[in-house]
Coordinates of C-alpha atoms and ligand atoms in Angstrom, one line a residue:
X276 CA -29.4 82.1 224.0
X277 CA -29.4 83.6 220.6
X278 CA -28.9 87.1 220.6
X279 CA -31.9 89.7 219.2
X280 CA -31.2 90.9 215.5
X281 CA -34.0 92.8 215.3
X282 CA -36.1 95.9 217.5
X283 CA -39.8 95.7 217.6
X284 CA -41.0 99.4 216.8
X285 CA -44.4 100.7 218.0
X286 CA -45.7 104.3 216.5
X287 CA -47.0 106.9 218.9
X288 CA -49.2 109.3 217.0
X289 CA -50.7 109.1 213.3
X290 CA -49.1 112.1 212.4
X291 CA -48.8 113.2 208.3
X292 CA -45.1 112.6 208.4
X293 CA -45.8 108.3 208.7
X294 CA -45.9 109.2 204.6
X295 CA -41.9 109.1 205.1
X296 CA -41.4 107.2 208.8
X297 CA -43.6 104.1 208.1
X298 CA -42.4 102.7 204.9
X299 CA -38.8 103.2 206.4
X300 CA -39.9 101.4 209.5
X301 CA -41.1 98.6 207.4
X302 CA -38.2 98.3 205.6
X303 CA -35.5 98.9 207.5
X304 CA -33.0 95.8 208.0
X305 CA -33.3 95.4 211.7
X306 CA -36.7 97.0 212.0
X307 CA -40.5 95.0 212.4
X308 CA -43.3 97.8 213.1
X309 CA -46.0 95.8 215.1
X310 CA -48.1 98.5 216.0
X311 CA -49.1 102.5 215.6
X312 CA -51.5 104.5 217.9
X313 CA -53.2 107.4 217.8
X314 CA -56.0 109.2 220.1
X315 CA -58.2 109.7 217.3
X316 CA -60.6 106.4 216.9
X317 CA -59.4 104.7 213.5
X318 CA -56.6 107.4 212.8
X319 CA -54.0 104.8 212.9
X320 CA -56.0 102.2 211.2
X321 CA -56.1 104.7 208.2
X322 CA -52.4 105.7 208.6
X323 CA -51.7 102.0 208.0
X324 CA -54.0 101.2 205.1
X325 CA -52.5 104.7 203.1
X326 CA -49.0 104.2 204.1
X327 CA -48.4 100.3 204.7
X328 CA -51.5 99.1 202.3
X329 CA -49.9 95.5 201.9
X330 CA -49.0 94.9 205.3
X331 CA -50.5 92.4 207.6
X332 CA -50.2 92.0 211.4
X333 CA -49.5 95.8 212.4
X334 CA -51.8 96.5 215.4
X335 CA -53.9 99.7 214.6
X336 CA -54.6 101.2 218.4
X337 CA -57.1 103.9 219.4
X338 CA -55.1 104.3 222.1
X339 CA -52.0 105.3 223.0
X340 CA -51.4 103.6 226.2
X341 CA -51.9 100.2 224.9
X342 CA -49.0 100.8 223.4
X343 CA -46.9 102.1 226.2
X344 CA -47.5 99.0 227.7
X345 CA -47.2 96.4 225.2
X346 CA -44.4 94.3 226.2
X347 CA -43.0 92.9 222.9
X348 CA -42.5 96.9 221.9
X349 CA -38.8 97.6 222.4
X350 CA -38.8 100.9 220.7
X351 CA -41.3 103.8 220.1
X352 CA -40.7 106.4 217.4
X353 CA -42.9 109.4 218.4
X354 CA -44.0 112.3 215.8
X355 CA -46.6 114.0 217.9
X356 CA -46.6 117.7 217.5
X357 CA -43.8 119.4 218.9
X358 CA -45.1 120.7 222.0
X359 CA -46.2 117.3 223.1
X360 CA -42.8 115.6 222.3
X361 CA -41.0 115.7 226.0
X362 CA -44.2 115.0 228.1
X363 CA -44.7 111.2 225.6
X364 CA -41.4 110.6 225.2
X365 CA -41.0 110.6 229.4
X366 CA -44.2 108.7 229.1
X367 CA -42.5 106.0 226.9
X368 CA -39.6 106.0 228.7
X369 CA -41.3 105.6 231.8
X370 CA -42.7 102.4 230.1
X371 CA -39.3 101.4 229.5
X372 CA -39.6 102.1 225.9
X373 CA -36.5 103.3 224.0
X374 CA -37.6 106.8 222.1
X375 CA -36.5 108.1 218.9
X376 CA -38.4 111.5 218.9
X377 CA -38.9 113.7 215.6
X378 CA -37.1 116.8 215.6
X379 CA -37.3 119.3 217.9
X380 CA -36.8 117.1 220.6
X381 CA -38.6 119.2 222.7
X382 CA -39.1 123.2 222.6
X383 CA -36.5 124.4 226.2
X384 CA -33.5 123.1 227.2
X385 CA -34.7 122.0 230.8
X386 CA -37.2 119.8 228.8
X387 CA -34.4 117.9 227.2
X388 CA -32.4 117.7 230.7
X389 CA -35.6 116.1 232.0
X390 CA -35.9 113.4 229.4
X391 CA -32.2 112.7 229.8
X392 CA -32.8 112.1 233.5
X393 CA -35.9 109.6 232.6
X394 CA -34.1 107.4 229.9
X395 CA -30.4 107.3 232.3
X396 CA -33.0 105.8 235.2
X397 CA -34.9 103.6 232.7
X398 CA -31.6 102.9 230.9
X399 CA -33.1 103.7 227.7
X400 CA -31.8 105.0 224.3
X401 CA -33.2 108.3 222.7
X402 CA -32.6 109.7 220.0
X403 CA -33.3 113.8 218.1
X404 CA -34.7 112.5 214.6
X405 CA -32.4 114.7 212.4
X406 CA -32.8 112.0 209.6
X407 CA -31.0 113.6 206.9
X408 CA -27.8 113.4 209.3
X409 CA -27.5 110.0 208.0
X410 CA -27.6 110.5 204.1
X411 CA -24.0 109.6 203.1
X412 CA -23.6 112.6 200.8
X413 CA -23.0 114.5 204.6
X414 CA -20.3 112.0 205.7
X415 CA -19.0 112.8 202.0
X416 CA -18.6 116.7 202.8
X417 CA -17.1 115.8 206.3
X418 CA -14.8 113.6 204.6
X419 CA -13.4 116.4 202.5
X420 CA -13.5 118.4 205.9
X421 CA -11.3 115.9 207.8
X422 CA -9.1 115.4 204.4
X423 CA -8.4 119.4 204.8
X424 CA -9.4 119.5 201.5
X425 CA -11.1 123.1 202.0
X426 CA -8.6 124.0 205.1
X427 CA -10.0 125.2 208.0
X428 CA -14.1 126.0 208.4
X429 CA -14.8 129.8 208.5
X430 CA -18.1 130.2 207.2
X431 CA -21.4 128.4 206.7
X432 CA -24.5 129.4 204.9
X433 CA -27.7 127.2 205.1
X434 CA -31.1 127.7 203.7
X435 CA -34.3 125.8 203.7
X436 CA -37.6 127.0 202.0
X437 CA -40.4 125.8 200.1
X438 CA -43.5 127.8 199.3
X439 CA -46.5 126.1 202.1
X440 CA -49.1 124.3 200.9
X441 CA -52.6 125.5 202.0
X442 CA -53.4 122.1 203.6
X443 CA -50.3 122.6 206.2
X444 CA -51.3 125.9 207.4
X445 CA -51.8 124.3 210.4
X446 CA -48.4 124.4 211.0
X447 CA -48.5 128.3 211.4
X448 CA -51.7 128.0 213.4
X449 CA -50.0 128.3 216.8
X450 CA -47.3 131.0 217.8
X451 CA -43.5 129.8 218.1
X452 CA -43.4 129.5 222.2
X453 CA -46.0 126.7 221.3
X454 CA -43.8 125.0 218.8
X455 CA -45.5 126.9 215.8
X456 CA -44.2 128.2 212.9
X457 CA -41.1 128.0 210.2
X458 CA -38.5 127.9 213.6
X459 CA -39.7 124.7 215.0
X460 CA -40.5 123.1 211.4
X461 CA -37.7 123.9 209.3
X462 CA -35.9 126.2 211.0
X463 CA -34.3 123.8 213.5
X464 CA -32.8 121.9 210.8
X465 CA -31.5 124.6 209.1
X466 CA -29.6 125.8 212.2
X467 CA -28.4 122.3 213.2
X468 CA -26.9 122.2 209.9
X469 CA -25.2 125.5 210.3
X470 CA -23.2 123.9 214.2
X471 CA -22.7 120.4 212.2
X472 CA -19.2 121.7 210.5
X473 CA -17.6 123.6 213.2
X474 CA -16.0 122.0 215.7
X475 CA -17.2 124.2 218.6
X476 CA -20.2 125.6 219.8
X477 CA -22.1 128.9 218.9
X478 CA -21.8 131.4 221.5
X479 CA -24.1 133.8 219.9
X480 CA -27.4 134.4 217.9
X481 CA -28.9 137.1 216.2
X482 CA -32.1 136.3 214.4
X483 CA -35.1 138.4 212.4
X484 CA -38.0 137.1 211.8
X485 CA -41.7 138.0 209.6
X486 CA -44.3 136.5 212.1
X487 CA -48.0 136.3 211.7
X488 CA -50.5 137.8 213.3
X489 CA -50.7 134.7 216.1
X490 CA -47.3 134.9 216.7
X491 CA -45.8 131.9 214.4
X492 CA -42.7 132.9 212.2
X493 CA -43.0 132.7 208.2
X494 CA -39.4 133.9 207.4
X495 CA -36.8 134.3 209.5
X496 CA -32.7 134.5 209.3
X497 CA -29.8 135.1 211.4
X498 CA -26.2 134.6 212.1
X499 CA -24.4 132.2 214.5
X500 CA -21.2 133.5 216.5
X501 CA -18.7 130.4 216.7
X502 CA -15.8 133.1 218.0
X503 CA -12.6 133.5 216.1
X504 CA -14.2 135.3 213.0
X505 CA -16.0 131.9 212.4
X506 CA -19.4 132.4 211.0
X507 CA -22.8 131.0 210.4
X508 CA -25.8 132.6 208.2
X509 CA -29.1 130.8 208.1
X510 CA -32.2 131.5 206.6
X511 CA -35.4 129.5 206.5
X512 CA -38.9 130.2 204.6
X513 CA -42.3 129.0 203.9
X514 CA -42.9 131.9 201.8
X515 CA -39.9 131.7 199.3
X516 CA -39.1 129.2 196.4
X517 CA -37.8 125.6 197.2
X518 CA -34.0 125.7 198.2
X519 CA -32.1 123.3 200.1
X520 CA -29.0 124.0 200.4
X521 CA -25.9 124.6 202.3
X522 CA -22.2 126.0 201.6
X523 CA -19.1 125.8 203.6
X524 CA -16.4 128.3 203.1
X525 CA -12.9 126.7 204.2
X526 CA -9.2 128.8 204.4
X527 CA -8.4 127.1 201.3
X528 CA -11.9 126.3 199.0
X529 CA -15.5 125.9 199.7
X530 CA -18.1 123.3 199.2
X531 CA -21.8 123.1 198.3
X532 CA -24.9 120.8 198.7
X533 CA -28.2 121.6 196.9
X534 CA -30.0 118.1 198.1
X535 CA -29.3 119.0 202.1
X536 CA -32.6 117.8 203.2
X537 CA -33.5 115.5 200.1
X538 CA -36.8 114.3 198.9
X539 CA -37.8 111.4 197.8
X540 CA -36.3 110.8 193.4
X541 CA -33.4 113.8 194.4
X542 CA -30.2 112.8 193.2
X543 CA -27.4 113.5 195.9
X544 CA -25.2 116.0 194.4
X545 CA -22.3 118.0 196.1
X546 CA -19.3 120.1 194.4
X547 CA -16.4 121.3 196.0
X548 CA -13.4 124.1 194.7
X549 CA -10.0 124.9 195.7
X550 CA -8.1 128.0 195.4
X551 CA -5.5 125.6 193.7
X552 CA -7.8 125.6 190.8
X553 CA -9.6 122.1 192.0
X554 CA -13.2 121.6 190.7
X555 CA -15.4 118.7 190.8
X556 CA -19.1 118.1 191.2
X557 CA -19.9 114.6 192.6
X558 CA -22.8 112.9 192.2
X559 CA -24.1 110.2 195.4
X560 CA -26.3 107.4 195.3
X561 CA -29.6 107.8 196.2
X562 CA -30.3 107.1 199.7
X563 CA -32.9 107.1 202.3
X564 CA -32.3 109.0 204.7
X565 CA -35.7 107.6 207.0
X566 CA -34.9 103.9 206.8
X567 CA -30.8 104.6 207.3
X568 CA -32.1 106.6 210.4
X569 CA -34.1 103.7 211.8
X570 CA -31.5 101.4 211.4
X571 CA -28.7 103.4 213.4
X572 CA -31.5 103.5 216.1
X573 CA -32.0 99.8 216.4
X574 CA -28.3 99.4 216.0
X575 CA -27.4 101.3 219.1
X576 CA -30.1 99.3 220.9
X577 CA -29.2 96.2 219.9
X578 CA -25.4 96.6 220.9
X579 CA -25.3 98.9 223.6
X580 CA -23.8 102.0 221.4
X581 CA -24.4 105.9 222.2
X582 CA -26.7 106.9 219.0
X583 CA -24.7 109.5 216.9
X584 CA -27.5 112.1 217.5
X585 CA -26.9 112.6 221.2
X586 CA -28.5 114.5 224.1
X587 CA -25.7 117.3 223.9
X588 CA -26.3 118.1 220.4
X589 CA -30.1 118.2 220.8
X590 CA -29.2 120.4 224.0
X591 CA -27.1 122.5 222.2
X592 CA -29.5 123.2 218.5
X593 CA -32.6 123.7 221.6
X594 CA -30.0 126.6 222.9
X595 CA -29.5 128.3 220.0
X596 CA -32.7 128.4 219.1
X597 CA -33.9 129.5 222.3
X598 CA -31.1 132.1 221.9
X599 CA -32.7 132.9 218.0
X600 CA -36.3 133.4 219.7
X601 CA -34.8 136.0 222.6
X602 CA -32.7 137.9 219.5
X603 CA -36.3 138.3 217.5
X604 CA -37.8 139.4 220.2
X605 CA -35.5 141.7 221.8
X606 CA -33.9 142.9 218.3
X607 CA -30.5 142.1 219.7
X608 CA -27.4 139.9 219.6
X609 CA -28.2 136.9 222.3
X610 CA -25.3 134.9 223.8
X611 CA -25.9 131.5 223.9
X612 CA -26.6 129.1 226.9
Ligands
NAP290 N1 -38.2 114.4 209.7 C1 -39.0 115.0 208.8 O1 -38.7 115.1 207.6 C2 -40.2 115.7 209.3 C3 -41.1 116.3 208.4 C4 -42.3 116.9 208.9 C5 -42.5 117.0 210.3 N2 -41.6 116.4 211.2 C6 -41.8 116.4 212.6 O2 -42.7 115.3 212.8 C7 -43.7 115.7 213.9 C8 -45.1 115.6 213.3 O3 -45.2 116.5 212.3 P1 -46.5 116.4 211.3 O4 -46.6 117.7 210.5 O5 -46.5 115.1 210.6 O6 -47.7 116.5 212.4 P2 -49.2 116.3 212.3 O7 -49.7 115.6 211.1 O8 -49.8 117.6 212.7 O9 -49.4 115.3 213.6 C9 -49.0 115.6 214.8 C10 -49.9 114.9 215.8 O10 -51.1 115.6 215.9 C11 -52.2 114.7 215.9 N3 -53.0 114.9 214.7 C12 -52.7 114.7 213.4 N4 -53.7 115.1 212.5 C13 -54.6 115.6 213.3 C14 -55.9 116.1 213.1 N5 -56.4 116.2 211.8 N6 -56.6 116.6 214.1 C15 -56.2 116.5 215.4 N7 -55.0 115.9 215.7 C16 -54.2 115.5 214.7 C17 -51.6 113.2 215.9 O11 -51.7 112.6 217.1 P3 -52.8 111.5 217.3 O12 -52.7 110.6 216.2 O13 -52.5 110.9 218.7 O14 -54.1 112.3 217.3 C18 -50.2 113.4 215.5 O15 -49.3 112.6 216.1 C19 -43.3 117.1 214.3 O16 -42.5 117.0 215.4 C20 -42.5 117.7 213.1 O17 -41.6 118.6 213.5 C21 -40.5 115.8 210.7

């Protein structure tokens, strides 16, 4: 019997960010896309002809179930809207489906316990799409990490902003208990980034946040507790000028990355200092970050392997967060979990 090379990808939702998703299904080395879906009649046939205009044989569906059930579809990447995200991604499961999901993976904790249940009984793999964790220039900063280059982690400082464009207003049109808002969109990468360099978890949260008049956060930042003077300040915008950006602060030296979340045509940059007098700015390969995403996916389906995005981590940013929201709310420090 010859053994599968390749994972057959369906699309669940013709959501704006295919613009990044599709291509990278399409090209990914182990990847064939055969179909995308959506609820709205010839939504997905228009996703296709703007983002996949040369391809032929990718099923446009009306509707979504026709692709829960096709059987040559091994794997289901889902960007619905976050508040949909656990209730399809049971759904595909269910359908025996493995699911990468697009960040959040869902908006509680006890929604990410109950898709864990579903894909142990279905024996599926799921995944949190955090794609930029798998732009090299992060393994490069963990690298110097593990090399004790910087000594010991003590502080982190992440920030993602960008000034929103009118047309994705939308994205502040419902308040952040529905998934709204700068939190849910940005936010939650900006706070996984701020747990990826320690090695233990946050045990507390204070946040402060501008939300709108329906509720949905605009700005908002806030400090993580990892105990032992360990440190974390994050802040996340769609009112402020573009950064992306994060710094480490080490016993020994500190390093920075200006291309954290890159877009497409940034060049990967990162520089690093010691108190020894060490300075160097390093400049990465371009990468992308989608299609390398995709192909860890189909990787860990095809050979059995635990995806490096796992449910405790998407458990864990989902806590925090939680533990952000409460902090906003009640104007005080929040343990977490
Ligand atoms: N990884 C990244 O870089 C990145 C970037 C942005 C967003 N995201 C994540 O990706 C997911 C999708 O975000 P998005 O901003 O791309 O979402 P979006 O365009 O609002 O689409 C979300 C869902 O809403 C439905 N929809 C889309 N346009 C619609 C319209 N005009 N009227 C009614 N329904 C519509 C679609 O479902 P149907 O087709 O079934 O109707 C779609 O799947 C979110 O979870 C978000 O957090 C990830």
């Amino acid at each position: 019997m010859t053994q599968q090379t390749t994972i057959n990808w369906g699309i669940l939702g013709a959501a704006r960010i295919n613009q990044r998703l599709l291509p990278a299904i399409v090209s990914a080395q182990n990847a064939n896309l055969v179909a995308i879906a959506s609820r709205r009649p010839g939504a997905a046939a228009e996703t296709l002809a703007q983002y996949a205009p040369n391809q032929q044989g990718i099923h446009a569906l009306d509707d979504p179930q026709l692709l829960l059930t096709d059987p040559e579809i091994d794997a289901i990447y889902l960007p619905m809207a976050n508040e949909e995200h656990a209730e399809w991604a049971i759904k595909a499961i269910e359908h025996g489906k493995h699911v990468l999901i697009e960040k959040p993976m869902a908006l509680t904790a006890s929604d990410i316990d109950a898709i864990e249940t579903a894909s142990q009984r279905f024996n599926v793999k799921v995944m949190e799409g955090f794609m930029y964790r798998f732009h090299p220039q992060h393994q490069r900063v963990r690298d110097l990490i593990e090399q004790q280059v910087i000594g010991e982690v003590r502080s982190v400082r992440t920030c993602f902003a960008f000034m929103m464009k009118p047309a994705r207003l939308y994205r502040i049109g419902r308040n952040i208990q529905q998934g709204g808002g700068a939190m849910w969109d940005i936010g939650c990468y900006a706070i996984h980034t701020a747990r990826m360099f320690f090695n233990q978890p946050a045990i507390a949260a204070n946040a402060q946040a501008k939300l709108a008049e329906n509720g949905a956060d605009t700005s908002c930042c806030g400090t993580l507790d990892f105990g032992e003077g360990k440190y974390a300040q994050f802040d996340f915008s769609f009112e402020h000028a573009r950064r992306s950006e994060y710094e480490i602060i080490g016993s020994k030296g500190g390093i920075k990355c200006a291309t954290v979340w890159a877009m497409p045509g940034d060049i990967p940059q990162i520089s690093w200092w010691t108190e020894a007098g060490e300075e160097k700015v390093e400049q990465l390969a371009a990468a992308n970050h989608f299609a390398l995403e995709i192909e860890h996916f189909g990787e860990c389906i095809l050979h059995d392997r635990q995806p490096l995005l796992d449910f405790a981590d998407a458990r864990a940013n989902c806590q925090t967060i939680e533990a952000c929201l409460e902090s906003i709310k009640s104007g005080s420090r929040v343990r977490i979990g």
